[in-house]
Tab-separated table of C-alpha atoms in Angstrom:
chain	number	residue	atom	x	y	z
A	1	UNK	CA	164.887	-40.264	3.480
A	2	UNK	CA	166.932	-39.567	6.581
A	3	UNK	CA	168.199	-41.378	9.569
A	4	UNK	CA	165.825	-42.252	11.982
A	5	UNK	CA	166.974	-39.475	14.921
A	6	UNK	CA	163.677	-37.155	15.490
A	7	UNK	CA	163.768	-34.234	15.819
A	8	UNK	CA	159.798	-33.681	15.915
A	9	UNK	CA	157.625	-34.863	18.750
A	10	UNK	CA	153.816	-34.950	18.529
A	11	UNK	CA	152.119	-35.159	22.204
A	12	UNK	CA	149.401	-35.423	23.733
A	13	UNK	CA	150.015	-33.211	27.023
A	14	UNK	CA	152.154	-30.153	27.487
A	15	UNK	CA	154.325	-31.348	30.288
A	16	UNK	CA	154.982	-34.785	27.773
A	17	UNK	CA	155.884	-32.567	25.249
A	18	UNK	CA	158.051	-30.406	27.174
A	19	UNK	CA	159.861	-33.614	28.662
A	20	UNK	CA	160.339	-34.846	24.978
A	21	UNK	CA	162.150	-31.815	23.204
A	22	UNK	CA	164.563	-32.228	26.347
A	23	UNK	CA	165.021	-35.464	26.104
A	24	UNK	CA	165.618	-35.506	22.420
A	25	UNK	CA	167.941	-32.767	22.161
A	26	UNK	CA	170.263	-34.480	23.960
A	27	UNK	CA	171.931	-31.630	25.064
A	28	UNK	CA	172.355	-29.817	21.715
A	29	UNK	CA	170.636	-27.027	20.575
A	30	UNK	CA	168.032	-24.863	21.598
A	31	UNK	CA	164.614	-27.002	22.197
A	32	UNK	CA	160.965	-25.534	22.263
A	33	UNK	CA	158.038	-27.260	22.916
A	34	UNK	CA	154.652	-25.797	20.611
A	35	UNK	CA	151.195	-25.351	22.354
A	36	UNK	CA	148.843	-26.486	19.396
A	37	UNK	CA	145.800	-24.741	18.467
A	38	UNK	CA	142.207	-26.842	18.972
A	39	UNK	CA	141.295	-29.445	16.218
A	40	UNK	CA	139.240	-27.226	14.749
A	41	UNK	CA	142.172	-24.830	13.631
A	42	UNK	CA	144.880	-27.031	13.219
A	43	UNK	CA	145.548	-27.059	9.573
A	44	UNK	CA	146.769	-23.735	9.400
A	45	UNK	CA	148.857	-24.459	12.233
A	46	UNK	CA	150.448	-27.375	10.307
A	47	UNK	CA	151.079	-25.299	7.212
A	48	UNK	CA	152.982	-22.520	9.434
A	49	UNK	CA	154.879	-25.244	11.164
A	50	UNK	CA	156.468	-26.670	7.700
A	51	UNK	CA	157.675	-23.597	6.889
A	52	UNK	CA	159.558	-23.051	9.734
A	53	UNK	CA	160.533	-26.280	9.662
A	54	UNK	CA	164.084	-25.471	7.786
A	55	UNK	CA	164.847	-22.849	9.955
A	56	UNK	CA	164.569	-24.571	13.577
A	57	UNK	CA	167.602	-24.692	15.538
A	58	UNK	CA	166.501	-27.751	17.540
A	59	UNK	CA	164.423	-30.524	18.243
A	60	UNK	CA	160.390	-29.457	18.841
A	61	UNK	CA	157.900	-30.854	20.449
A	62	UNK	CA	154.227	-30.129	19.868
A	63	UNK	CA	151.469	-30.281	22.356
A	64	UNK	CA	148.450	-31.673	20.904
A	65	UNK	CA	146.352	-30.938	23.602
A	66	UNK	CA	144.226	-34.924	23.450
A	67	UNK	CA	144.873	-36.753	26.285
A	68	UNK	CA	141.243	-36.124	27.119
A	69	UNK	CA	140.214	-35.678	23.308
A	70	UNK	CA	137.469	-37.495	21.459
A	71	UNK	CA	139.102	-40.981	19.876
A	72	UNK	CA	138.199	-39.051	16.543
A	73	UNK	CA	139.519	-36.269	17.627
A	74	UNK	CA	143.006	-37.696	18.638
A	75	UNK	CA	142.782	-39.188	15.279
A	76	UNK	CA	142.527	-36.053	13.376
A	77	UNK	CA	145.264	-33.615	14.983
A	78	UNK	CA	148.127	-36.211	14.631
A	79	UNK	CA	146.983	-36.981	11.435
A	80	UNK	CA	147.038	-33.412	10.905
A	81	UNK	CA	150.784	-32.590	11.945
A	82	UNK	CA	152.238	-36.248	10.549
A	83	UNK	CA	154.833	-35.123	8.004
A	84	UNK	CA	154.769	-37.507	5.097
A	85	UNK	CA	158.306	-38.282	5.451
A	86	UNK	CA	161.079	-37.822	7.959
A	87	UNK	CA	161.697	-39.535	11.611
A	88	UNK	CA	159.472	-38.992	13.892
A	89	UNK	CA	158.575	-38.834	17.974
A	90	UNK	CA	155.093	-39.670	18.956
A	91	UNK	CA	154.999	-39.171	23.116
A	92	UNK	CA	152.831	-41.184	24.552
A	93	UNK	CA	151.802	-41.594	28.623
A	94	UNK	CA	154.611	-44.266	30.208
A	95	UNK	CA	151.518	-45.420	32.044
A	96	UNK	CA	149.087	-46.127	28.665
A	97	UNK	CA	146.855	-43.288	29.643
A	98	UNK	CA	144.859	-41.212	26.920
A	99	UNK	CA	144.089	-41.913	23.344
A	100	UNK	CA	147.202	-44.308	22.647
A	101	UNK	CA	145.427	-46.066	19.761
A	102	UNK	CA	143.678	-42.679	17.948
A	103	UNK	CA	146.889	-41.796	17.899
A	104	UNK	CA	148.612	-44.314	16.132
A	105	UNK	CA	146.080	-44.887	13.517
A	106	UNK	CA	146.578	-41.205	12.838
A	107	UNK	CA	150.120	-42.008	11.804
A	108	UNK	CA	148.947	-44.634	10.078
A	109	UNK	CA	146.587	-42.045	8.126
A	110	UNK	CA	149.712	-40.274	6.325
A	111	UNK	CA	152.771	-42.862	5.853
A	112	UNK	CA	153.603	-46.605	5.976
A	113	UNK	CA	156.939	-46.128	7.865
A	114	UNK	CA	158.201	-48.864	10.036
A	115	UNK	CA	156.647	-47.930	14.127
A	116	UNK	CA	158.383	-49.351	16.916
A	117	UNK	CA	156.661	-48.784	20.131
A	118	UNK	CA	157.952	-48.775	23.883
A	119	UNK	CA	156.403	-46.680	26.603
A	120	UNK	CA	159.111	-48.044	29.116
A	121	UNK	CA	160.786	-45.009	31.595
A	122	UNK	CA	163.265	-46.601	33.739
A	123	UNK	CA	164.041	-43.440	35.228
A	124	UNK	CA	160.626	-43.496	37.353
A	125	UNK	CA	160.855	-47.363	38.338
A	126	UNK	CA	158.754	-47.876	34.972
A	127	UNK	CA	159.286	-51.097	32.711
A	128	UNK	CA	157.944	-53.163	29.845
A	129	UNK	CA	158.300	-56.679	30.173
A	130	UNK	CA	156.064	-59.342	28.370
A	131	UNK	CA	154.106	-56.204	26.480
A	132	UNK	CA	152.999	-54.576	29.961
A	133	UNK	CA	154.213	-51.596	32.200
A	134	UNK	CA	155.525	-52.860	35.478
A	135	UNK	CA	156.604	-51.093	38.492
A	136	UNK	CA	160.366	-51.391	40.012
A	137	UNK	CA	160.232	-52.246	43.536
A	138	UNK	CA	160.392	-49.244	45.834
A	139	UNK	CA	158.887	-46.944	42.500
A	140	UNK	CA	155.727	-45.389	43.707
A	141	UNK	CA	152.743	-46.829	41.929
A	142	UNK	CA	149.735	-44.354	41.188
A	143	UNK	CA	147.056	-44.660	42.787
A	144	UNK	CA	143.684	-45.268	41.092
A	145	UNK	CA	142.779	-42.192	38.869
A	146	UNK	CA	142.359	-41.855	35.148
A	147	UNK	CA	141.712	-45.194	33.808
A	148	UNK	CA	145.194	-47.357	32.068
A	149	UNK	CA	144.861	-50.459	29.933
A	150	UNK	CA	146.340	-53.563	31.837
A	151	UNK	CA	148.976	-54.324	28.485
A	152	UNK	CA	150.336	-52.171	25.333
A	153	UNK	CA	148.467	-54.528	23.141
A	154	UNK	CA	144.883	-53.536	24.730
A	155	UNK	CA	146.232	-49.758	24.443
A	156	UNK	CA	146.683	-50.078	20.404
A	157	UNK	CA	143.221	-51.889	20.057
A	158	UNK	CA	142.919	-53.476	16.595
A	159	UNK	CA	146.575	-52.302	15.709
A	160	UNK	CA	148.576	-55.246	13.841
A	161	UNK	CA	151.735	-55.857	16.535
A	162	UNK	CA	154.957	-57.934	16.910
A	163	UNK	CA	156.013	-58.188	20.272
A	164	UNK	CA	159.955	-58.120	20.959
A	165	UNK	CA	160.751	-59.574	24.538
A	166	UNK	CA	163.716	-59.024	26.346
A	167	UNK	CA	166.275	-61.275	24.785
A	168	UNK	CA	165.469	-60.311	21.013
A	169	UNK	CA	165.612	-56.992	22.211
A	170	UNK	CA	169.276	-57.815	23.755
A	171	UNK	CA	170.247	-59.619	20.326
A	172	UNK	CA	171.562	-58.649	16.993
A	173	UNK	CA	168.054	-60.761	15.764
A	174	UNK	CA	166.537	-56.973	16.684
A	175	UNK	CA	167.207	-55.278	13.564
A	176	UNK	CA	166.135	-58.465	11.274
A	177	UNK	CA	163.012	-57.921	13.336
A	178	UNK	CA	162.525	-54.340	12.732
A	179	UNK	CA	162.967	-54.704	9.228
A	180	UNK	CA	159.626	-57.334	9.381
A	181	UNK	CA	157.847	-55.723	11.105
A	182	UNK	CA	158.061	-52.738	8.614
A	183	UNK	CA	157.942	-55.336	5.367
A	184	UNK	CA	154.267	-56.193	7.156
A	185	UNK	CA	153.433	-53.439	8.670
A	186	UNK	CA	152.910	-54.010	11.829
A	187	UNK	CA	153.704	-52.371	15.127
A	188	UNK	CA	156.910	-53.189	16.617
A	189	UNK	CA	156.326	-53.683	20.428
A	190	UNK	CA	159.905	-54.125	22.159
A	191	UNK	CA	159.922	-54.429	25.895
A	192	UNK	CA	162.461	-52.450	27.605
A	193	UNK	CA	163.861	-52.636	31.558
A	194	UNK	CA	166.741	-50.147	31.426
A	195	UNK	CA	168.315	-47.064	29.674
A	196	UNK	CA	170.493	-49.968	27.548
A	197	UNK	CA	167.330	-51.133	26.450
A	198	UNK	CA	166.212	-48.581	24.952
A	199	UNK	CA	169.594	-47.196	23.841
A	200	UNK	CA	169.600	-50.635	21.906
A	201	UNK	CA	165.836	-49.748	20.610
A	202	UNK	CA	167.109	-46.533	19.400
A	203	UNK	CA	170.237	-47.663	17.858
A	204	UNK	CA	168.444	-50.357	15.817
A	205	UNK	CA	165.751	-47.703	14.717
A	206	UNK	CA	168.748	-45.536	13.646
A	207	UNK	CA	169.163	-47.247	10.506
A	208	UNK	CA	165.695	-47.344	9.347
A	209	UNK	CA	164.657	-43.894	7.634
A	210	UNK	CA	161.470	-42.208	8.131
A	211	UNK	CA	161.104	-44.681	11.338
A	212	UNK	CA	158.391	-43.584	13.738
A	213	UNK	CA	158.920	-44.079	17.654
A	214	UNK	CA	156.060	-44.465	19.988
A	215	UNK	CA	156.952	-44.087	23.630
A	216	UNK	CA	157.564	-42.257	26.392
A	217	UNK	CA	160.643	-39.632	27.693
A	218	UNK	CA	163.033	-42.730	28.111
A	219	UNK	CA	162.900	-43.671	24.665
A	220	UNK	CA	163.337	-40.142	23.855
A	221	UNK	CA	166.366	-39.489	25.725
A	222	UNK	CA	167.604	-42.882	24.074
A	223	UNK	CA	167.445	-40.799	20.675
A	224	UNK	CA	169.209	-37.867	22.483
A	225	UNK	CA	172.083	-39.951	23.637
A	226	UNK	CA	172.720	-40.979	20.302
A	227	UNK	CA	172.380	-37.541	18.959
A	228	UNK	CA	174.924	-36.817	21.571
A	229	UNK	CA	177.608	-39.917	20.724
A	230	UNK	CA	177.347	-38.779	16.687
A	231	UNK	CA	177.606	-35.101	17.516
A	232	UNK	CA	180.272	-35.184	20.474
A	233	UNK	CA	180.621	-31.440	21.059
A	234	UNK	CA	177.103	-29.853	21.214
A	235	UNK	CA	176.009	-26.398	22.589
A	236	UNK	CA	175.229	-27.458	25.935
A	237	UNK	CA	171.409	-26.320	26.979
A	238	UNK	CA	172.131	-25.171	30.585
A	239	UNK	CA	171.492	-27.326	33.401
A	240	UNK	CA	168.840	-26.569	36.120
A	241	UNK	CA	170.446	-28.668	39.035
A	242	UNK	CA	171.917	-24.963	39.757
A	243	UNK	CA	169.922	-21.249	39.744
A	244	UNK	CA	172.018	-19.131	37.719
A	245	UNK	CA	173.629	-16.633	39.902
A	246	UNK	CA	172.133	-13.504	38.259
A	247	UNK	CA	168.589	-14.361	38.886
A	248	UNK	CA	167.131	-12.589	41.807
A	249	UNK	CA	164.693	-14.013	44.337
A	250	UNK	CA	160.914	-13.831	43.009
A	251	UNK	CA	157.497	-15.044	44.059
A	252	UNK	CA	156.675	-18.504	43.255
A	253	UNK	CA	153.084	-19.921	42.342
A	254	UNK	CA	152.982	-23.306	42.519
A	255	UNK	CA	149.920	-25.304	40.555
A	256	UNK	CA	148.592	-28.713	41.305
A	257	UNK	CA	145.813	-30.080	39.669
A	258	UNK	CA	147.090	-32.855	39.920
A	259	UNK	CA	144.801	-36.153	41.639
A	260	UNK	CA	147.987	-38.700	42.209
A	261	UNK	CA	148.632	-39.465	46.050
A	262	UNK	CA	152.356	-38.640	45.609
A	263	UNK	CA	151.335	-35.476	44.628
A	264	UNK	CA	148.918	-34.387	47.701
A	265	UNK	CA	152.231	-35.805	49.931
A	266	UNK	CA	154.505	-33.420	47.913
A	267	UNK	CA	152.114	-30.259	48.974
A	268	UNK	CA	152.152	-31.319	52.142
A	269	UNK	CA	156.366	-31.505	52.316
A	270	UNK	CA	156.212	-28.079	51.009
A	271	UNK	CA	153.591	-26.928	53.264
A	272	UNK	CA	155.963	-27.658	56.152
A	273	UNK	CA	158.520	-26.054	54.415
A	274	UNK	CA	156.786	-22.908	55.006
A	275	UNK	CA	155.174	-22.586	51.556
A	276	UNK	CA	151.571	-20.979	52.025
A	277	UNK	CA	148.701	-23.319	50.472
A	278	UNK	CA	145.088	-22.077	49.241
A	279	UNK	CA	143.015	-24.958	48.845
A	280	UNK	CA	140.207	-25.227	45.602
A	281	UNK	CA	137.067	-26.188	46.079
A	282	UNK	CA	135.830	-26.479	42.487
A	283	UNK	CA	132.081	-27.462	43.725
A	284	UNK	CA	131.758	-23.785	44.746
A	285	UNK	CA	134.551	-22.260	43.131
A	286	UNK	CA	134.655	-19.288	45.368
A	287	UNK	CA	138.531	-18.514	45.234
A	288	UNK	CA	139.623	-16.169	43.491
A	289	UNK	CA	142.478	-14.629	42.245
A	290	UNK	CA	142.820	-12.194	44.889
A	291	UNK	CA	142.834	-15.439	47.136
A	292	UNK	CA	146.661	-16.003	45.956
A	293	UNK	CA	147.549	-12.729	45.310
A	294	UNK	CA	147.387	-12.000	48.880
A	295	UNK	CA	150.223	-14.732	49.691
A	296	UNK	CA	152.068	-14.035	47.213
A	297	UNK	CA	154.303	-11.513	48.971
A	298	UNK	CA	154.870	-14.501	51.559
A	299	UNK	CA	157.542	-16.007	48.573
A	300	UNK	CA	155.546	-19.496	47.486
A	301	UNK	CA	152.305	-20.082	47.640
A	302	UNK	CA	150.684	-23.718	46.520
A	303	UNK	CA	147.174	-23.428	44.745
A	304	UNK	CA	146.172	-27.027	44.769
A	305	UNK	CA	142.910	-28.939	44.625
A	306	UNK	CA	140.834	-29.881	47.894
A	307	UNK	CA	141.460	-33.643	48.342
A	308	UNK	CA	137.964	-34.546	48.797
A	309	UNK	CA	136.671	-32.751	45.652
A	310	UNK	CA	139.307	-35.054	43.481
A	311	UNK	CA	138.506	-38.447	44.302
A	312	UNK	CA	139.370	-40.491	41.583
A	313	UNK	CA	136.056	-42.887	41.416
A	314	UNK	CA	133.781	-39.149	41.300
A	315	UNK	CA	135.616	-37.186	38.636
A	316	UNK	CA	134.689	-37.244	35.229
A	317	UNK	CA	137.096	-35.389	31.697
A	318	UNK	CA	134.021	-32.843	31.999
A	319	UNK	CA	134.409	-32.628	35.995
A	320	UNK	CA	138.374	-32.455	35.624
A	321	UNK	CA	138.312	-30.009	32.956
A	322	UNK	CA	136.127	-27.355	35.625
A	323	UNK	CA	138.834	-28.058	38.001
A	324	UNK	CA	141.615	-26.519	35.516
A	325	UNK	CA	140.191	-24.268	33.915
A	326	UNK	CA	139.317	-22.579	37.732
A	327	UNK	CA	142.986	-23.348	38.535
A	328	UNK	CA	143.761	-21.446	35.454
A	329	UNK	CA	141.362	-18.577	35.939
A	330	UNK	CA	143.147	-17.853	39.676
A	331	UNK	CA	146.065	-18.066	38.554
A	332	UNK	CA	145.794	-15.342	35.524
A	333	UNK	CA	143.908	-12.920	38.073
A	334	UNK	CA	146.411	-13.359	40.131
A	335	UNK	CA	149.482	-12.494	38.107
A	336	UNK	CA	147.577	-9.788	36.703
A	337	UNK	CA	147.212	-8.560	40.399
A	338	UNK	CA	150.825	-8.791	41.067
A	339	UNK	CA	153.267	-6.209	40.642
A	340	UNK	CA	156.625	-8.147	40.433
A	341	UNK	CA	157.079	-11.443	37.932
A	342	UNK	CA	156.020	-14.833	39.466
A	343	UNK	CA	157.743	-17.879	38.834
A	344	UNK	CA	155.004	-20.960	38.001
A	345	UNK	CA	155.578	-24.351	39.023
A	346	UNK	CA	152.811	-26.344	36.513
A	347	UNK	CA	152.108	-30.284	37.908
A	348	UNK	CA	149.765	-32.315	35.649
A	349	UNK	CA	149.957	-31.582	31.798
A	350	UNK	CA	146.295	-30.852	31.120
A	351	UNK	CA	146.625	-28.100	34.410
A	352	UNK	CA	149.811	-26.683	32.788
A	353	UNK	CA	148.252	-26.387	29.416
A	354	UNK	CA	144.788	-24.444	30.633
A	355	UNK	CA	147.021	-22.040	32.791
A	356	UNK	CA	149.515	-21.442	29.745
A	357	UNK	CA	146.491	-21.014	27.300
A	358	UNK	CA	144.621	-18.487	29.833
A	359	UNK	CA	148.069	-16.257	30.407
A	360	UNK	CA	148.293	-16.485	25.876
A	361	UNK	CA	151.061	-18.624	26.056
A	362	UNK	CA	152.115	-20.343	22.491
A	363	UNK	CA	155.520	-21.627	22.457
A	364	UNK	CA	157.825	-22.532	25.331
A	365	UNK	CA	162.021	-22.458	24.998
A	366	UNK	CA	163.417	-25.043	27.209
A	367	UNK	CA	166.402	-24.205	29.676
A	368	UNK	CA	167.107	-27.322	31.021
A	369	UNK	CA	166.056	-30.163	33.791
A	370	UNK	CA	165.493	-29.549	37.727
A	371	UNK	CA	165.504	-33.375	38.010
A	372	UNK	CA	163.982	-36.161	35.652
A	373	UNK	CA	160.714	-34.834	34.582
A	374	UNK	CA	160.515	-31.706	35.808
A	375	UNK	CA	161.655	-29.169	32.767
A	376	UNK	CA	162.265	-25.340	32.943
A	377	UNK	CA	160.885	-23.228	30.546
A	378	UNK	CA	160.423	-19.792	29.852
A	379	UNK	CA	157.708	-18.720	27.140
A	380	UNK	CA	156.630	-16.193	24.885
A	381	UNK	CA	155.023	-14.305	27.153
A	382	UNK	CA	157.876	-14.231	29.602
A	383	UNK	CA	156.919	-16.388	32.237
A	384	UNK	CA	159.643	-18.439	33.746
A	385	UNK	CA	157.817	-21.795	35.024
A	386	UNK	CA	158.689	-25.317	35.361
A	387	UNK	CA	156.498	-27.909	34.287
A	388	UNK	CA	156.005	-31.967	35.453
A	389	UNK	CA	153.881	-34.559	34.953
A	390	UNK	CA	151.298	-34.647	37.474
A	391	UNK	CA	152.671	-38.892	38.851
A	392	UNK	CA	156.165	-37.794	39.073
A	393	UNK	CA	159.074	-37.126	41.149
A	394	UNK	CA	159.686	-38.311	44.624
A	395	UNK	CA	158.313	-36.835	47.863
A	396	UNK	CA	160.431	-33.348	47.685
A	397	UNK	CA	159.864	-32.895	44.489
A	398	UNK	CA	157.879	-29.411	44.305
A	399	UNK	CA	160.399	-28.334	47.362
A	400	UNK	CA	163.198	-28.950	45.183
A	401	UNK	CA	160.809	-27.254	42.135
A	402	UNK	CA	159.983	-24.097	44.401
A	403	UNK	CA	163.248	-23.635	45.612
A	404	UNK	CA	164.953	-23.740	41.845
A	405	UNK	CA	162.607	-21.172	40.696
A	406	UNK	CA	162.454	-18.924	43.994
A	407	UNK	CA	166.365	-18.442	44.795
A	408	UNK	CA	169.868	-18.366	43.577
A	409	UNK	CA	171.199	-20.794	46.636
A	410	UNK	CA	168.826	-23.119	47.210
A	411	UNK	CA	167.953	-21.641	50.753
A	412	UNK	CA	166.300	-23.572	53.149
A	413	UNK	CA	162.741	-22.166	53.464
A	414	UNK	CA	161.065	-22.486	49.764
């Protein structure tokens, strides 16, 4: 049995996962995020990830690919990739979105270990107080879109809980707690306002081995930062607030499949940048890759969805799922097209993951943050990109994105 610090994440979205291995390699080390195969093929995957478990260099996160996934489905893959012993990440939406529950009962599947569960992020104005998710003042709050259960206890369904308020969770009574809640196996829901919160959460789950932690990128960066206090001199993953000098001005694709208001503001901040934009239409799904190709040579180029094709009351998974997968068959055609690398900007996991899967994509090794959310990355296949979760980051968000990836001094024109 061994302390409870994961180093494995399981997630259910690509731009989760890559957010977690950041976040829990608190600086040390070299961490990669895995792009899982479907259901179907999974258990082969699972064999070749134990063996290399012994020879990773760093924490790893694995994208699951089942935030839009069957229940059963959900079910199955974590199930699947569960170790039977060992601490252990599961990243979940900070919002409640996707198949929270599936999940958890898929842990519950292979091991008894003691689960403590917060999806609190502080660092986007996101709380848990009284067992729900509530909004900072002055955070943006998303907009209708994919549907979110009102409280963490109608996420985890039929799940057994123990809910940990505020001032247990401030109190040395936490750990006492933690250790009931794993005599009776239930699920250990602690709310959480700030980082100290859930540096607290993470302290007390230190001590319990083979714990399982259910939550979001705050909780994970929690477990960095006390990777980081025990291990006070790491190998520093390089910062993104900076280009590094020797990389040369390239084109810059920017992808947003992403519904969220905030997110149709942030094209627009860019578009007045001077950033070209090519607007989807997935009813007709004329565009083509020769569409963005043609821009390219302009320096940034936005491929986004056509606001009135994404309301959030008309789209369906099956509807959404056309939408990305003709984001992701521009964007290959494109980059095939193209003589010179592009640089990817990826909002929205489930649009990150179809563009990554059409351009063969299987493993990204992460560089470091552009700001809270938004992680570099550069794969396998040797595409430099950035990825973020499709409700995050403020206004200039994809300008900052665009103009880490396209220059070495943060010019003024993206």
């Amino acid at each position: 049995m061994r302390p409870g610090r994961p180093r494995l994440a399981l997630c259910d979205d690509l731009s989760g996962a890559a957010e977690a291995a950041l976040a829990l390699s608190g600086g040390h080390d070299e961490p990669s995020a895995r792009l899982a195969p479907p259901v179907g093929n999974i258990a082969r995957f699972a064999q070749d990830l134990a063996a290399e478990g012994s020879t990773a260099t760093g924490p790893c996160a694995i994208d699951l690919d089942i935030r839009q996934s069957t229940p059963d489905e959900a079910r199955s893959a974590v199930g699947a990739l569960t170790p039977r012993s060992g601490p252990l990440f599961l990243k979940i939406d900070s919002l409640l979105r996707g198949n929270v529950a599936p999940m958890v009962w898929g842990l519950r599947d292979r091991r008894d270990s003691l689960i403590v569960c917060t999806p609190a992020l502080p660092a986007a104005g996101r709380a848990t107080v009284n067992g729900r998710v509530v909004f900072a003042a002055h955070s943006p709050v998303p907009g209708p879109g994919e549907p979110r259960p009102s409280s963490i206890q109608e996420a985890l369904g039929e799940l057994p809980t123990d809910r940990f308020g505020l001032d247990t969770v401030r109190s040395a009574g936490l750990v006492a707690g933690l250790a009931e809640a794993a005599r009776t196996r239930h699920i250990a829901v602690c709310d959480a306002e700030t980082d100290a919160d859930l540096d607290l959460i993470a302290a007390a789950c230190a001590g319990v081995p083979d714990v399982i932690a259910v939550g979001s990128a705050g909780l994970a960066a929690a477990f960095g930062r006390l990777r980081s206090a025990a291990e006070p001199d790491p190998a520093p993953v390089r910062a993104c607030g900076d280009s590094p000098a020797a990389r040369p001005s390239a084109a810059v694709l920017v992808v947003v499949g992403s519904a969220e208001p905030g997110a149709r503001r942030q094209v627009e901040i860019l578009e007045h940048a001077g950033a070209a934009v090519v607007l989807v239409d997935p009813t007709t799904r004329r565009e083509t890759g020769s569409c963005v190709r043609a821009r390219l040579d302009h320096g940034c180029v936005v491929l986004a969805v056509r606001q009135a094709a994404v309301a959030p009351d008309e789209i369906d998974p099956g509807s959404g799922r056309l939408i990305t997968d003709h984001l992701a068959a521009i964007v290959r055609s494109a980059l095939a097209e193209h003589d010179t690398p592009v640089r990817l900007a990826l909002t929205g996991g489930e649009t990150a993951r179809r563009v990554l899967d059409a351009l063969g994509v299987t493993r990204l090794d992460l560089l470091g943050q552009v700001h809270p959310g938004a992680v570099h990355a550069r794969t396998d296949t040797h595409h430099e990109i950035v990825t973020r979760p499709g409700s995050h980051g403020g206004p200039d968000s994809l300008l900052t994105i665009a103009r880490h990836l396209r220059h070495t001094d943060h010019q003024e024109d993206p």
